[in-house]
Every structure is written in C-alpha cells, then in structure tokens.
Amino acid sequence: MDNVLGPDLISDLPQSIIEIILTKLPIRDAVRTSILSSKWRYRWATLTHLVFDDKCVTLSHDKALVENNVAKFITRLLFLHNGPIHKFMLSTSYLQSSPDMDQWLLFLSRKDIKELVLELGEGEWFRAPSCLFACRKLTRLELVRCELDLPPTFKGFMCLKYLNLQQVLIAPDAIECLISSCPLLESLTLSYFDSLALTIHAPNLKYLCLEGEFKDICLENTPHLVAISIAMYMTDDIAEHFEQSSSCNFDKFLGGVSCLERLIGHIYFTKYLSIGNSDLGKLPITYHRLKLIELYQVSFEDMKEILVVLRLIVNSPNLQELHISGSSNSIVAAEAPDLDFWESESLSDSGFTFGKLKIAKITDMSGVPHEMEFIKFILGKSPVLEIMSVAPGVYVTDGRLNMLIELVRFRRASAKAEIIFIQD
C-alpha cells in the first residue's frame, strides 16, 4: 500500500476507524494485513476485540492437527498482542480441554477483559481455572460445556451484566452464590441443567431464560424482570417431587415480578405453576406491563392448569397478544367435569374485559369442551380483538368441521374480530 502515485487514504485513517475495519474481518485476515506495508505491520496487534472460530486456520481431516494449529495460532497472536483486550470469543468444535486455555485465561485476566465467550467442542469438558474469577472487569460471560468451581476467595463479578451458562457443571449452591455475587446482573441464561432447585437473588435482573430439568425455581429478589422464557423438562424424580410439593409455585415464581412485559412458558411450565393453586384467587400484584404471554402444552384436562392461565391473563389488564398451545388427552378431556366453572361469578362478571388484547393464537387444539369454553371466554371478553387464530393439533382428524361450526357461533365482543381456522 506504499503508493508513489497518490496518498494512502486508508492507512492515514484514525486508528479507531482502522480498528473498526479490522474488527469486521475474520481474525485470520486481520492478522494478514501485516504484510500490506510497514504502516500495517502491527495495526492488528492493538485490536481490543478478538473473535476466534474454526476458520482461523486451514482445516483438514486430521482433527488433532487442526486442534494443534488453532491453539498455536491463538497463543502466538496473544503473545504478539499489545494493549488491552476487551472481548475474547472462542467458538470451536476442535478445541476441548486444552492446557493452553489456562494460560490464555491468565493472560486475559491481566488485560482488562470485559467480554469472555468460550464455546468448546464435544468431548472432554473444559475445567475453568481459578484465574477466570480474577477477571474483575467482566461485563459479559458465556460458557458452554465446562466445569466451574467457585474459589473460596471469590467475591463476585462486580461489573457483570450478562451471564450465559450452557451445559455447565456447577454445584447448586455455587450457582446461586455466583448469581447473587453479580449485583449489576441484567441478563441470565441457564440451559441444560439437571434436577436443579434454584433460588435467584438478582435485584437488577431484567431478562431470564431457563431451560432444563428444574425441581424448583424461586424468584426471591427480581423486581425489575421484564422478560422470562422458561422450558422445564420432566423426569420421574421431578414429577414425584411436584406431586409431593405443598407450596404455591405460582407465587414463588411470579409473585414478585410486577414489571414483567413478556412471558414465554414452554413444556410443563403451567404444570409447575399449578402446584399449590386451588382457585382463581386475587393475586398480590397486577401485571400492568405484561403485553405478551405465550404458554405451550397447556393441559385443558387439568383444571389447575386452566386456572393458572386464567390467573395470569385476568391479572394482565394491558395484555396485547396471547398464544396458548394445548396438549390435552382428547379422550380424558372430553369428559369435561366442572364445565359450570365458566359460568361462575368470578368469570361472568360483566365489568371485566381484556381491554388491549388484539391478537389471540390458540394452537394444537383438540376441540374438547374446556378448550372451546376458553376460546369462547376470550372472544366474549376482548372488545378490541382483531385476530383469533385457531389451529387443531396435527393428530386431530375427526371433528374439525364441528369445531369450526362451534367457533363461528361464539359471541364476539369485538365487531372487528376475525376468526382464522388453520387446517394445516
């Protein structure tokens, strides 16, 4: 790029602009710019964002060779690097428990690292060294497939705002300690955890995503939560634990999240919330900010689960979008005891309406009585409803026409409400 024909406009750009350009390149190409000219020889060496993946070296069918080359490339780059490193991301299917990892993390702990993402390949899990906890300025930590032990001297990540742990082996008391030791934590993701009973203390938490086999979840100090996504998987041990539980899971999990705006509950979530609930009742809080509710695999053969759904939506006056997915055993649910519940005083009160609800999606339906009564209830209490989308389950072949005929007969509080019956 030393050009006698004219000025080198790119090389004369401010260092901050050049760093942005280099950051947009794959790390391998960013390092290669060192051969362009003497001005560019060490420009890459001051990059504050380092992102490594399988493409940072030439790939081959020899996995051991690739693993060795990736380790050498990262080690050499860190050895030549000059200045702070704010972000270090490693996503590779080749590196597993490499001894070089300990040295890299020790090096990064002295470089004011702020964002650390480690996503390693299948095989032997990486055991995080204690120097990881010396990264005092971390604001983001993502770990996939590793073992984590909190050292006795750990005082917390005082700056951490984003924590994502997937397939991480860590003791239950240690994970609770880790969460509570991050006073600025705003986003928490825990995925693929087994038989975990979890109590969360996180006063600044806004976003929570949980996926795994959870025996119990208690949100004790999360007043600023705005979004929750949760998927609970059931084992025989957890099912037995559910049956023996006498506490009110609804109140433990949702009793203190008055700022909630989005709630997405996947498999077994409503089953979990239904433990300990016996009636519709008056909640201690109203979800004034809750605008979106998605609940999947709700069993309409279980009155407790129906009550959970109603408890949520009736206490969400500003709800705008509702998505309910059914999972009823059509034979059992067809017996439909307690149908007079839908005519009870608590539900038939003429003063109550869903004043903001515009979109309702009801999917995987069997057309059993309680499901149809639920749809009838939503249609009759939603004066501004625009779309009611209903989709039978793929296993439902008989009775679709009868379901559609019954739907169009229901009274609609909204003159604009359109019923869309999805056949696919």
CSV table of C-alpha atoms in Angstrom, one decimal:
chain,number,residue,atom,x,y,z
A,1,MET,CA,0.0,0.0,0.0
A,2,ASP,CA,3.1,2.3,-0.1
A,3,ASN,CA,1.9,4.1,-3.3
A,4,VAL,CA,4.1,6.7,-5.0
A,5,LEU,CA,1.2,7.6,-7.3
A,6,GLY,CA,-1.0,9.2,-4.6
A,7,PRO,CA,-1.8,9.4,-0.9
A,8,ASP,CA,-2.6,6.2,1.1
A,9,LEU,CA,-6.1,7.3,2.3
A,10,ILE,CA,-6.9,4.1,4.2
A,11,SER,CA,-3.6,3.9,6.1
A,12,ASP,CA,-4.0,7.6,7.1
A,13,LEU,CA,-7.4,7.0,8.7
A,14,PRO,CA,-7.6,7.4,12.5
A,15,GLN,CA,-6.6,4.3,14.5
A,16,SER,CA,-10.1,4.0,15.9
A,17,ILE,CA,-11.6,3.7,12.3
A,18,ILE,CA,-8.9,1.2,11.3
A,19,GLU,CA,-9.7,-0.9,14.3
A,20,ILE,CA,-13.4,-1.0,13.3
A,21,ILE,CA,-12.4,-2.1,9.8
A,22,LEU,CA,-10.1,-4.8,11.2
A,23,THR,CA,-12.8,-6.0,13.6
A,24,LYS,CA,-15.2,-6.6,10.7
A,25,LEU,CA,-12.6,-9.0,9.2
A,26,PRO,CA,-12.1,-12.6,10.3
A,27,ILE,CA,-9.2,-12.7,12.7
A,28,ARG,CA,-7.1,-14.6,10.3
A,29,ASP,CA,-7.5,-11.9,7.6
A,30,ALA,CA,-6.9,-9.1,10.1
A,31,VAL,CA,-3.5,-10.6,11.0
A,32,ARG,CA,-2.7,-11.0,7.3
A,33,THR,CA,-2.9,-7.2,6.9
A,34,SER,CA,0.6,-7.0,8.5
A,35,ILE,CA,2.1,-7.8,5.1
A,36,LEU,CA,0.5,-4.8,3.4
A,37,SER,CA,3.1,-2.3,4.4
A,38,SER,CA,5.3,-1.2,7.2
A,39,LYS,CA,2.4,1.0,8.5
A,40,TRP,CA,0.2,-2.0,8.8
A,41,ARG,CA,2.6,-4.4,10.3
A,42,TYR,CA,1.3,-4.1,13.9
A,43,ARG,CA,-2.0,-2.5,13.4
A,44,TRP,CA,-3.9,-5.7,14.1
A,45,ALA,CA,-1.8,-6.2,17.4
A,46,THR,CA,-3.9,-3.5,19.2
A,47,LEU,CA,-7.3,-4.9,18.4
A,48,THR,CA,-9.4,-4.9,21.5
A,49,HIS,CA,-12.0,-7.4,20.1
A,50,LEU,CA,-10.6,-10.9,19.3
A,51,VAL,CA,-13.0,-13.5,17.8
A,52,PHE,CA,-11.7,-17.0,17.0
A,53,ASP,CA,-13.5,-19.9,15.3
A,54,ASP,CA,-12.7,-22.9,13.3
A,55,LYS,CA,-11.9,-20.8,10.2
A,56,CYS,CA,-8.9,-19.0,11.8
A,57,VAL,CA,-6.7,-21.9,10.5
A,58,THR,CA,-6.7,-24.1,7.4
A,59,LEU,CA,-9.0,-27.0,8.1
A,60,SER,CA,-8.1,-30.7,7.3
A,61,HIS,CA,-9.5,-34.1,8.0
A,62,ASP,CA,-6.9,-34.6,10.8
A,63,LYS,CA,-8.7,-33.2,13.8
A,64,ALA,CA,-5.7,-33.4,16.1
A,65,LEU,CA,-3.7,-31.3,13.6
A,66,VAL,CA,-6.4,-28.7,13.4
A,67,GLU,CA,-6.7,-28.5,17.2
A,68,ASN,CA,-2.9,-28.0,17.4
A,69,ASN,CA,-2.9,-25.3,14.7
A,70,VAL,CA,-5.8,-23.4,16.4
A,71,ALA,CA,-4.0,-23.5,19.8
A,72,LYS,CA,-0.8,-22.3,18.2
A,73,PHE,CA,-2.5,-19.5,16.3
A,74,ILE,CA,-4.2,-18.1,19.4
A,75,THR,CA,-1.1,-18.5,21.6
A,76,ARG,CA,1.1,-16.6,19.0
A,77,LEU,CA,-1.5,-13.9,18.5
A,78,LEU,CA,-1.8,-13.3,22.2
A,79,PHE,CA,2.0,-13.3,22.6
A,80,LEU,CA,2.3,-10.5,20.0
A,81,HIS,CA,-0.8,-8.5,21.1
A,82,ASN,CA,-0.2,-5.1,22.5
A,83,GLY,CA,-2.7,-3.3,24.7
A,84,PRO,CA,-6.0,-4.1,26.4
A,85,ILE,CA,-8.3,-6.9,25.2
A,86,HIS,CA,-12.0,-6.0,25.9
A,87,LYS,CA,-13.6,-9.0,24.1
A,88,PHE,CA,-12.3,-12.6,23.7
A,89,MET,CA,-14.6,-15.0,21.9
A,90,LEU,CA,-13.7,-18.6,21.1
A,91,SER,CA,-16.2,-20.8,19.3
A,92,THR,CA,-14.7,-24.1,18.0
A,93,SER,CA,-15.6,-27.7,17.6
A,94,TYR,CA,-12.0,-28.8,17.7
A,95,LEU,CA,-10.5,-27.4,20.9
A,96,GLN,CA,-11.7,-29.2,24.1
A,97,SER,CA,-9.7,-29.3,27.3
A,98,SER,CA,-6.5,-27.8,26.0
A,99,PRO,CA,-3.7,-27.0,28.5
A,100,ASP,CA,-3.2,-23.7,26.6
A,101,MET,CA,-6.6,-22.5,27.8
A,102,ASP,CA,-5.4,-21.9,31.3
A,103,GLN,CA,-2.5,-19.7,30.0
A,104,TRP,CA,-4.9,-17.8,27.8
A,105,LEU,CA,-7.3,-17.0,30.6
A,106,LEU,CA,-4.4,-16.0,32.9
A,107,PHE,CA,-3.2,-13.6,30.2
A,108,LEU,CA,-6.7,-12.2,29.6
A,109,SER,CA,-7.2,-11.6,33.3
A,110,ARG,CA,-4.4,-9.1,33.1
A,111,LYS,CA,-5.7,-7.4,30.0
A,112,ASP,CA,-8.9,-5.8,31.4
A,113,ILE,CA,-11.1,-8.3,29.6
A,114,LYS,CA,-14.7,-7.3,29.6
A,115,GLU,CA,-16.5,-9.9,27.4
A,116,LEU,CA,-15.5,-13.5,27.5
A,117,VAL,CA,-17.2,-16.2,25.4
A,118,LEU,CA,-16.0,-19.8,25.4
A,119,GLU,CA,-17.9,-22.4,23.3
A,120,LEU,CA,-15.9,-25.6,23.0
A,121,GLY,CA,-16.5,-28.8,21.1
A,122,GLU,CA,-17.9,-32.1,22.1
A,123,GLY,CA,-15.8,-34.5,24.2
A,124,GLU,CA,-13.9,-33.8,27.4
A,125,TRP,CA,-15.3,-30.8,29.2
A,126,PHE,CA,-13.0,-27.8,29.9
A,127,ARG,CA,-12.4,-27.2,33.6
A,128,ALA,CA,-12.2,-23.4,34.1
A,129,PRO,CA,-9.1,-22.3,36.0
A,130,SER,CA,-9.4,-20.1,39.1
A,131,CYS,CA,-7.8,-17.2,37.2
A,132,LEU,CA,-11.2,-16.8,35.4
A,133,PHE,CA,-12.5,-15.3,38.6
A,134,ALA,CA,-9.7,-12.8,38.6
A,135,CYS,CA,-11.3,-11.1,35.6
A,136,ARG,CA,-12.7,-8.3,37.7
A,137,LYS,CA,-14.0,-6.1,34.9
A,138,LEU,CA,-16.1,-8.7,33.1
A,139,THR,CA,-19.4,-7.4,31.9
A,140,ARG,CA,-20.3,-10.5,29.8
A,141,LEU,CA,-19.6,-14.1,30.5
A,142,GLU,CA,-20.7,-17.0,28.3
A,143,LEU,CA,-19.5,-20.6,28.9
A,144,VAL,CA,-20.6,-23.7,27.0
A,145,ARG,CA,-19.5,-27.2,28.1
A,146,CYS,CA,-17.3,-26.6,31.0
A,147,GLU,CA,-16.8,-27.4,34.7
A,148,LEU,CA,-17.0,-24.4,37.1
A,149,ASP,CA,-15.8,-24.3,40.7
A,150,LEU,CA,-16.0,-21.1,42.6
A,151,PRO,CA,-12.8,-20.5,44.6
A,152,PRO,CA,-13.2,-19.7,48.3
A,153,THR,CA,-11.8,-16.2,47.8
A,154,PHE,CA,-14.4,-15.3,45.1
A,155,LYS,CA,-16.0,-12.0,46.0
A,156,GLY,CA,-18.2,-11.7,42.9
A,157,PHE,CA,-18.1,-10.1,39.4
A,158,MET,CA,-19.0,-6.5,40.4
A,159,CYS,CA,-19.4,-5.4,36.7
A,160,LEU,CA,-21.1,-8.4,35.2
A,161,LYS,CA,-24.4,-7.7,33.4
A,162,TYR,CA,-24.8,-10.7,31.1
A,163,LEU,CA,-24.3,-14.4,32.2
A,164,ASN,CA,-25.0,-17.4,29.9
A,165,LEU,CA,-24.2,-20.9,31.2
A,166,GLN,CA,-25.0,-23.8,28.9
A,167,GLN,CA,-24.1,-27.4,29.8
A,168,VAL,CA,-22.0,-26.2,32.7
A,169,LEU,CA,-21.2,-28.5,35.7
A,170,ILE,CA,-21.5,-26.4,38.8
A,171,ALA,CA,-22.8,-27.2,42.3
A,172,PRO,CA,-26.4,-25.8,43.0
A,173,ASP,CA,-25.2,-23.7,45.9
A,174,ALA,CA,-22.3,-22.4,43.8
A,175,ILE,CA,-24.6,-21.2,41.0
A,176,GLU,CA,-26.8,-19.4,43.5
A,177,CYS,CA,-23.7,-17.8,45.0
A,178,LEU,CA,-22.5,-16.8,41.6
A,179,ILE,CA,-25.7,-15.1,40.6
A,180,SER,CA,-26.1,-13.3,43.9
A,181,SER,CA,-22.5,-12.1,43.7
A,182,CYS,CA,-23.1,-10.2,40.5
A,183,PRO,CA,-25.0,-7.1,41.7
A,184,LEU,CA,-25.4,-5.5,38.3
A,185,LEU,CA,-26.6,-8.7,36.5
A,186,GLU,CA,-29.3,-7.8,33.9
A,187,SER,CA,-29.5,-11.0,31.8
A,188,LEU,CA,-29.3,-14.6,32.9
A,189,THR,CA,-29.4,-17.7,30.7
A,190,LEU,CA,-29.1,-21.2,32.2
A,191,SER,CA,-29.5,-24.1,29.8
A,192,TYR,CA,-29.3,-27.9,30.1
A,193,PHE,CA,-29.2,-28.2,33.8
A,194,ASP,CA,-30.3,-31.4,35.6
A,195,SER,CA,-32.5,-31.7,38.6
A,196,LEU,CA,-31.8,-28.2,39.9
A,197,ALA,CA,-33.6,-26.4,42.6
A,198,LEU,CA,-32.8,-22.8,42.2
A,199,THR,CA,-33.4,-19.6,44.2
A,200,ILE,CA,-32.5,-16.4,42.3
A,201,HIS,CA,-31.4,-13.2,44.0
A,202,ALA,CA,-30.7,-10.6,41.4
A,203,PRO,CA,-32.1,-7.2,42.1
A,204,ASN,CA,-31.2,-5.7,38.7
A,205,LEU,CA,-32.2,-8.7,36.6
A,206,LYS,CA,-34.3,-7.9,33.5
A,207,TYR,CA,-34.0,-10.9,31.2
A,208,LEU,CA,-34.3,-14.5,32.4
A,209,CYS,CA,-34.0,-17.6,30.2
A,210,LEU,CA,-34.1,-21.1,31.8
A,211,GLU,CA,-34.1,-24.5,30.1
A,212,GLY,CA,-33.6,-27.8,31.8
A,213,GLU,CA,-34.8,-30.2,34.5
A,214,PHE,CA,-35.7,-27.9,37.3
A,215,LYS,CA,-37.1,-29.3,40.6
A,216,ASP,CA,-38.0,-25.9,41.9
A,217,ILE,CA,-37.4,-22.2,41.0
A,218,CYS,CA,-37.9,-19.3,43.3
A,219,LEU,CA,-37.5,-15.7,42.3
A,220,GLU,CA,-36.9,-14.0,45.6
A,221,ASN,CA,-35.5,-10.7,44.6
A,222,THR,CA,-36.0,-9.9,41.0
A,223,PRO,CA,-38.3,-6.8,41.0
A,224,HIS,CA,-37.1,-5.5,37.6
A,225,LEU,CA,-37.6,-8.6,35.5
A,226,VAL,CA,-39.2,-7.6,32.1
A,227,ALA,CA,-38.9,-10.9,30.1
A,228,ILE,CA,-39.0,-14.5,31.1
A,229,SER,CA,-38.6,-17.6,28.8
A,230,ILE,CA,-38.6,-21.0,30.5
A,231,ALA,CA,-38.7,-24.6,29.4
A,232,MET,CA,-38.9,-27.3,32.0
A,233,TYR,CA,-38.3,-30.9,31.2
A,234,MET,CA,-39.9,-33.7,33.3
A,235,THR,CA,-38.3,-36.8,34.7
A,236,ASP,CA,-39.8,-39.4,37.1
A,237,ASP,CA,-38.0,-37.9,40.1
A,238,ILE,CA,-39.1,-34.4,39.3
A,239,ALA,CA,-42.7,-35.5,38.7
A,240,GLU,CA,-42.7,-37.2,42.1
A,241,HIS,CA,-41.2,-34.0,43.6
A,242,PHE,CA,-44.0,-32.0,42.0
A,243,GLU,CA,-46.7,-34.3,43.5
A,244,GLN,CA,-45.2,-34.0,47.0
A,245,SER,CA,-44.8,-30.2,46.9
A,246,SER,CA,-47.3,-28.2,49.0
A,247,SER,CA,-46.0,-24.7,48.4
A,248,CYS,CA,-47.6,-22.4,45.8
A,249,ASN,CA,-45.3,-22.4,42.9
A,250,PHE,CA,-47.2,-19.6,41.1
A,251,ASP,CA,-46.5,-17.2,43.9
A,252,LYS,CA,-42.9,-18.3,44.3
A,253,PHE,CA,-42.1,-17.8,40.6
A,254,LEU,CA,-44.4,-14.9,39.6
A,255,GLY,CA,-45.4,-13.3,42.8
A,256,GLY,CA,-42.8,-10.6,42.7
A,257,VAL,CA,-42.3,-9.6,39.1
A,258,SER,CA,-44.7,-6.7,38.7
A,259,CYS,CA,-42.6,-5.2,35.9
A,260,LEU,CA,-42.9,-8.2,33.6
A,261,GLU,CA,-43.6,-7.4,29.9
A,262,ARG,CA,-43.1,-10.8,28.2
A,263,LEU,CA,-43.7,-14.3,29.5
A,264,ILE,CA,-42.9,-17.4,27.5
A,265,GLY,CA,-43.5,-20.8,29.2
A,266,HIS,CA,-42.7,-24.0,27.3
A,267,ILE,CA,-43.3,-27.6,28.2
A,268,TYR,CA,-44.5,-28.4,31.8
A,269,PHE,CA,-44.4,-24.7,32.8
A,270,THR,CA,-48.1,-24.3,33.6
A,271,LYS,CA,-48.0,-27.8,35.2
A,272,TYR,CA,-45.2,-26.4,37.5
A,273,LEU,CA,-47.1,-23.2,38.3
A,274,SER,CA,-50.3,-25.1,39.1
A,275,ILE,CA,-48.8,-26.9,42.1
A,276,GLY,CA,-50.3,-25.4,45.2
A,277,ASN,CA,-53.1,-23.5,43.5
A,278,SER,CA,-56.7,-24.3,44.2
A,279,ASP,CA,-58.7,-21.4,43.0
A,280,LEU,CA,-58.6,-18.3,40.8
A,281,GLY,CA,-58.0,-16.0,43.7
A,282,LYS,CA,-56.7,-12.5,43.8
A,283,LEU,CA,-53.1,-12.1,43.1
A,284,PRO,CA,-51.0,-9.8,45.3
A,285,ILE,CA,-49.8,-7.9,42.2
A,286,THR,CA,-51.2,-6.9,38.9
A,287,TYR,CA,-49.1,-7.3,35.8
A,288,HIS,CA,-49.8,-3.8,34.4
A,289,ARG,CA,-46.8,-4.0,31.9
A,290,LEU,CA,-47.4,-7.6,30.7
A,291,LYS,CA,-48.2,-7.4,27.0
A,292,LEU,CA,-47.2,-10.8,25.6
A,293,ILE,CA,-48.0,-14.2,27.1
A,294,GLU,CA,-47.0,-17.5,25.3
A,295,LEU,CA,-47.8,-20.7,27.1
A,296,TYR,CA,-47.2,-24.1,25.4
A,297,GLN,CA,-48.6,-27.5,26.1
A,298,VAL,CA,-51.3,-26.4,28.5
A,299,SER,CA,-53.4,-29.4,29.5
A,300,PHE,CA,-57.1,-28.5,29.4
A,301,GLU,CA,-58.0,-31.7,31.1
A,302,ASP,CA,-56.4,-30.3,34.3
A,303,MET,CA,-58.5,-27.5,36.0
A,304,LYS,CA,-55.4,-26.3,37.9
A,305,GLU,CA,-53.6,-25.6,34.7
A,306,ILE,CA,-56.6,-23.8,33.3
A,307,LEU,CA,-56.7,-21.7,36.5
A,308,VAL,CA,-53.0,-20.8,36.1
A,309,VAL,CA,-53.7,-19.5,32.6
A,310,LEU,CA,-56.7,-17.5,33.7
A,311,ARG,CA,-54.9,-16.2,36.8
A,312,LEU,CA,-52.3,-14.8,34.5
A,313,ILE,CA,-54.4,-13.2,31.8
A,314,VAL,CA,-57.1,-11.9,34.1
A,315,ASN,CA,-54.5,-10.0,36.1
A,316,SER,CA,-52.8,-8.6,33.0
A,317,PRO,CA,-55.0,-5.6,32.0
A,318,ASN,CA,-52.7,-4.4,29.2
A,319,LEU,CA,-52.2,-7.7,27.5
A,320,GLN,CA,-51.9,-7.3,23.8
A,321,GLU,CA,-51.0,-10.7,22.4
A,322,LEU,CA,-51.8,-14.2,23.8
A,323,HIS,CA,-50.6,-17.5,22.4
A,324,ILE,CA,-51.8,-20.8,24.0
A,325,SER,CA,-50.8,-24.2,22.9
A,326,GLY,CA,-52.8,-27.2,24.0
A,327,SER,CA,-51.7,-30.8,24.9
A,328,SER,CA,-54.9,-32.4,26.1
A,329,ASN,CA,-55.7,-36.0,26.0
A,330,SER,CA,-58.8,-35.7,24.0
A,331,ILE,CA,-60.4,-38.9,25.5
A,332,VAL,CA,-59.9,-37.8,29.1
A,333,ALA,CA,-60.6,-34.1,28.4
A,334,ALA,CA,-63.8,-34.9,26.5
A,335,GLU,CA,-65.4,-35.9,29.9
A,336,ALA,CA,-65.1,-32.3,30.9
A,337,PRO,CA,-66.1,-32.1,34.5
A,338,ASP,CA,-66.7,-28.7,36.1
A,339,LEU,CA,-68.0,-27.1,32.9
A,340,ASP,CA,-70.2,-24.9,35.0
A,341,PHE,CA,-67.0,-23.2,36.2
A,342,TRP,CA,-67.1,-21.0,33.0
A,343,GLU,CA,-70.5,-19.5,34.2
A,344,SER,CA,-69.2,-18.8,37.7
A,345,GLU,CA,-69.5,-15.3,39.1
A,346,SER,CA,-65.7,-14.7,39.0
A,347,LEU,CA,-65.6,-15.2,35.2
A,348,SER,CA,-69.0,-13.9,34.1
A,349,ASP,CA,-68.6,-10.5,35.8
A,350,SER,CA,-69.7,-8.1,33.1
A,351,GLY,CA,-67.3,-5.4,34.2
A,352,PHE,CA,-64.1,-7.4,33.3
A,353,THR,CA,-62.6,-7.2,29.8
A,354,PHE,CA,-59.3,-7.6,28.0
A,355,GLY,CA,-59.2,-4.0,27.0
A,356,LYS,CA,-55.9,-4.2,25.0
A,357,LEU,CA,-55.9,-7.7,23.6
A,358,LYS,CA,-55.7,-7.6,19.8
A,359,ILE,CA,-54.2,-11.0,18.8
A,360,ALA,CA,-55.0,-14.4,20.2
A,361,LYS,CA,-53.5,-17.6,18.9
A,362,ILE,CA,-54.8,-21.0,20.1
A,363,THR,CA,-52.8,-23.9,18.6
A,364,ASP,CA,-52.6,-27.7,18.9
A,365,MET,CA,-56.2,-27.8,20.0
A,366,SER,CA,-58.3,-31.0,20.3
A,367,GLY,CA,-61.7,-29.3,20.3
A,368,VAL,CA,-62.6,-30.7,23.8
A,369,PRO,CA,-65.1,-28.7,25.9
A,370,HIS,CA,-62.7,-26.8,28.2
A,371,GLU,CA,-60.7,-25.7,25.2
A,372,MET,CA,-63.7,-24.4,23.4
A,373,GLU,CA,-65.0,-22.7,26.5
A,374,PHE,CA,-61.7,-20.9,26.9
A,375,ILE,CA,-61.8,-19.6,23.3
A,376,LYS,CA,-65.4,-18.5,23.9
A,377,PHE,CA,-64.3,-16.7,27.1
A,378,ILE,CA,-61.5,-14.8,25.2
A,379,LEU,CA,-63.8,-13.8,22.3
A,380,GLY,CA,-66.5,-12.6,24.7
A,381,LYS,CA,-64.2,-10.5,26.8
A,382,SER,CA,-62.0,-8.8,24.2
A,383,PRO,CA,-63.6,-5.7,22.7
A,384,VAL,CA,-60.6,-4.7,20.6
A,385,LEU,CA,-59.7,-8.2,19.4
A,386,GLU,CA,-58.6,-8.2,15.7
A,387,ILE,CA,-57.5,-11.8,15.1
A,388,MET,CA,-58.4,-15.1,16.8
A,389,SER,CA,-56.3,-17.8,15.2
A,390,VAL,CA,-57.2,-21.4,16.0
A,391,ALA,CA,-55.2,-24.4,14.8
A,392,PRO,CA,-56.2,-28.0,15.6
A,393,GLY,CA,-53.4,-30.4,16.5
A,394,VAL,CA,-51.9,-32.5,13.7
A,395,TYR,CA,-53.3,-35.6,15.3
A,396,VAL,CA,-56.9,-34.2,15.3
A,397,THR,CA,-58.6,-35.6,12.1
A,398,ASP,CA,-62.2,-36.1,13.2
A,399,GLY,CA,-64.4,-33.2,14.4
A,400,ARG,CA,-62.6,-30.4,12.7
A,401,LEU,CA,-65.8,-29.2,10.9
A,402,ASN,CA,-67.8,-29.3,14.2
A,403,MET,CA,-65.0,-27.3,15.9
A,404,LEU,CA,-65.2,-24.6,13.2
A,405,ILE,CA,-69.0,-24.5,13.3
A,406,GLU,CA,-68.9,-24.0,17.1
A,407,LEU,CA,-66.3,-21.3,16.8
A,408,VAL,CA,-68.2,-19.1,14.4
A,409,ARG,CA,-71.3,-19.3,16.7
A,410,PHE,CA,-69.4,-17.8,19.7
A,411,ARG,CA,-70.4,-14.3,20.6
A,412,ARG,CA,-67.6,-11.7,19.9
A,413,ALA,CA,-67.2,-8.6,22.0
A,414,SER,CA,-65.2,-7.0,19.1
A,415,ALA,CA,-67.0,-6.3,15.8
A,416,LYS,CA,-63.6,-6.4,14.1
A,417,ALA,CA,-62.6,-9.8,15.4
A,418,GLU,CA,-61.7,-12.2,12.6
A,419,ILE,CA,-61.5,-16.0,13.3
A,420,ILE,CA,-58.8,-17.7,11.3
A,421,PHE,CA,-59.1,-21.5,11.3
A,422,ILE,CA,-55.8,-23.1,10.3
A,423,GLN,CA,-56.2,-26.5,8.7
A,424,ASP,CA,-52.5,-27.4,8.1
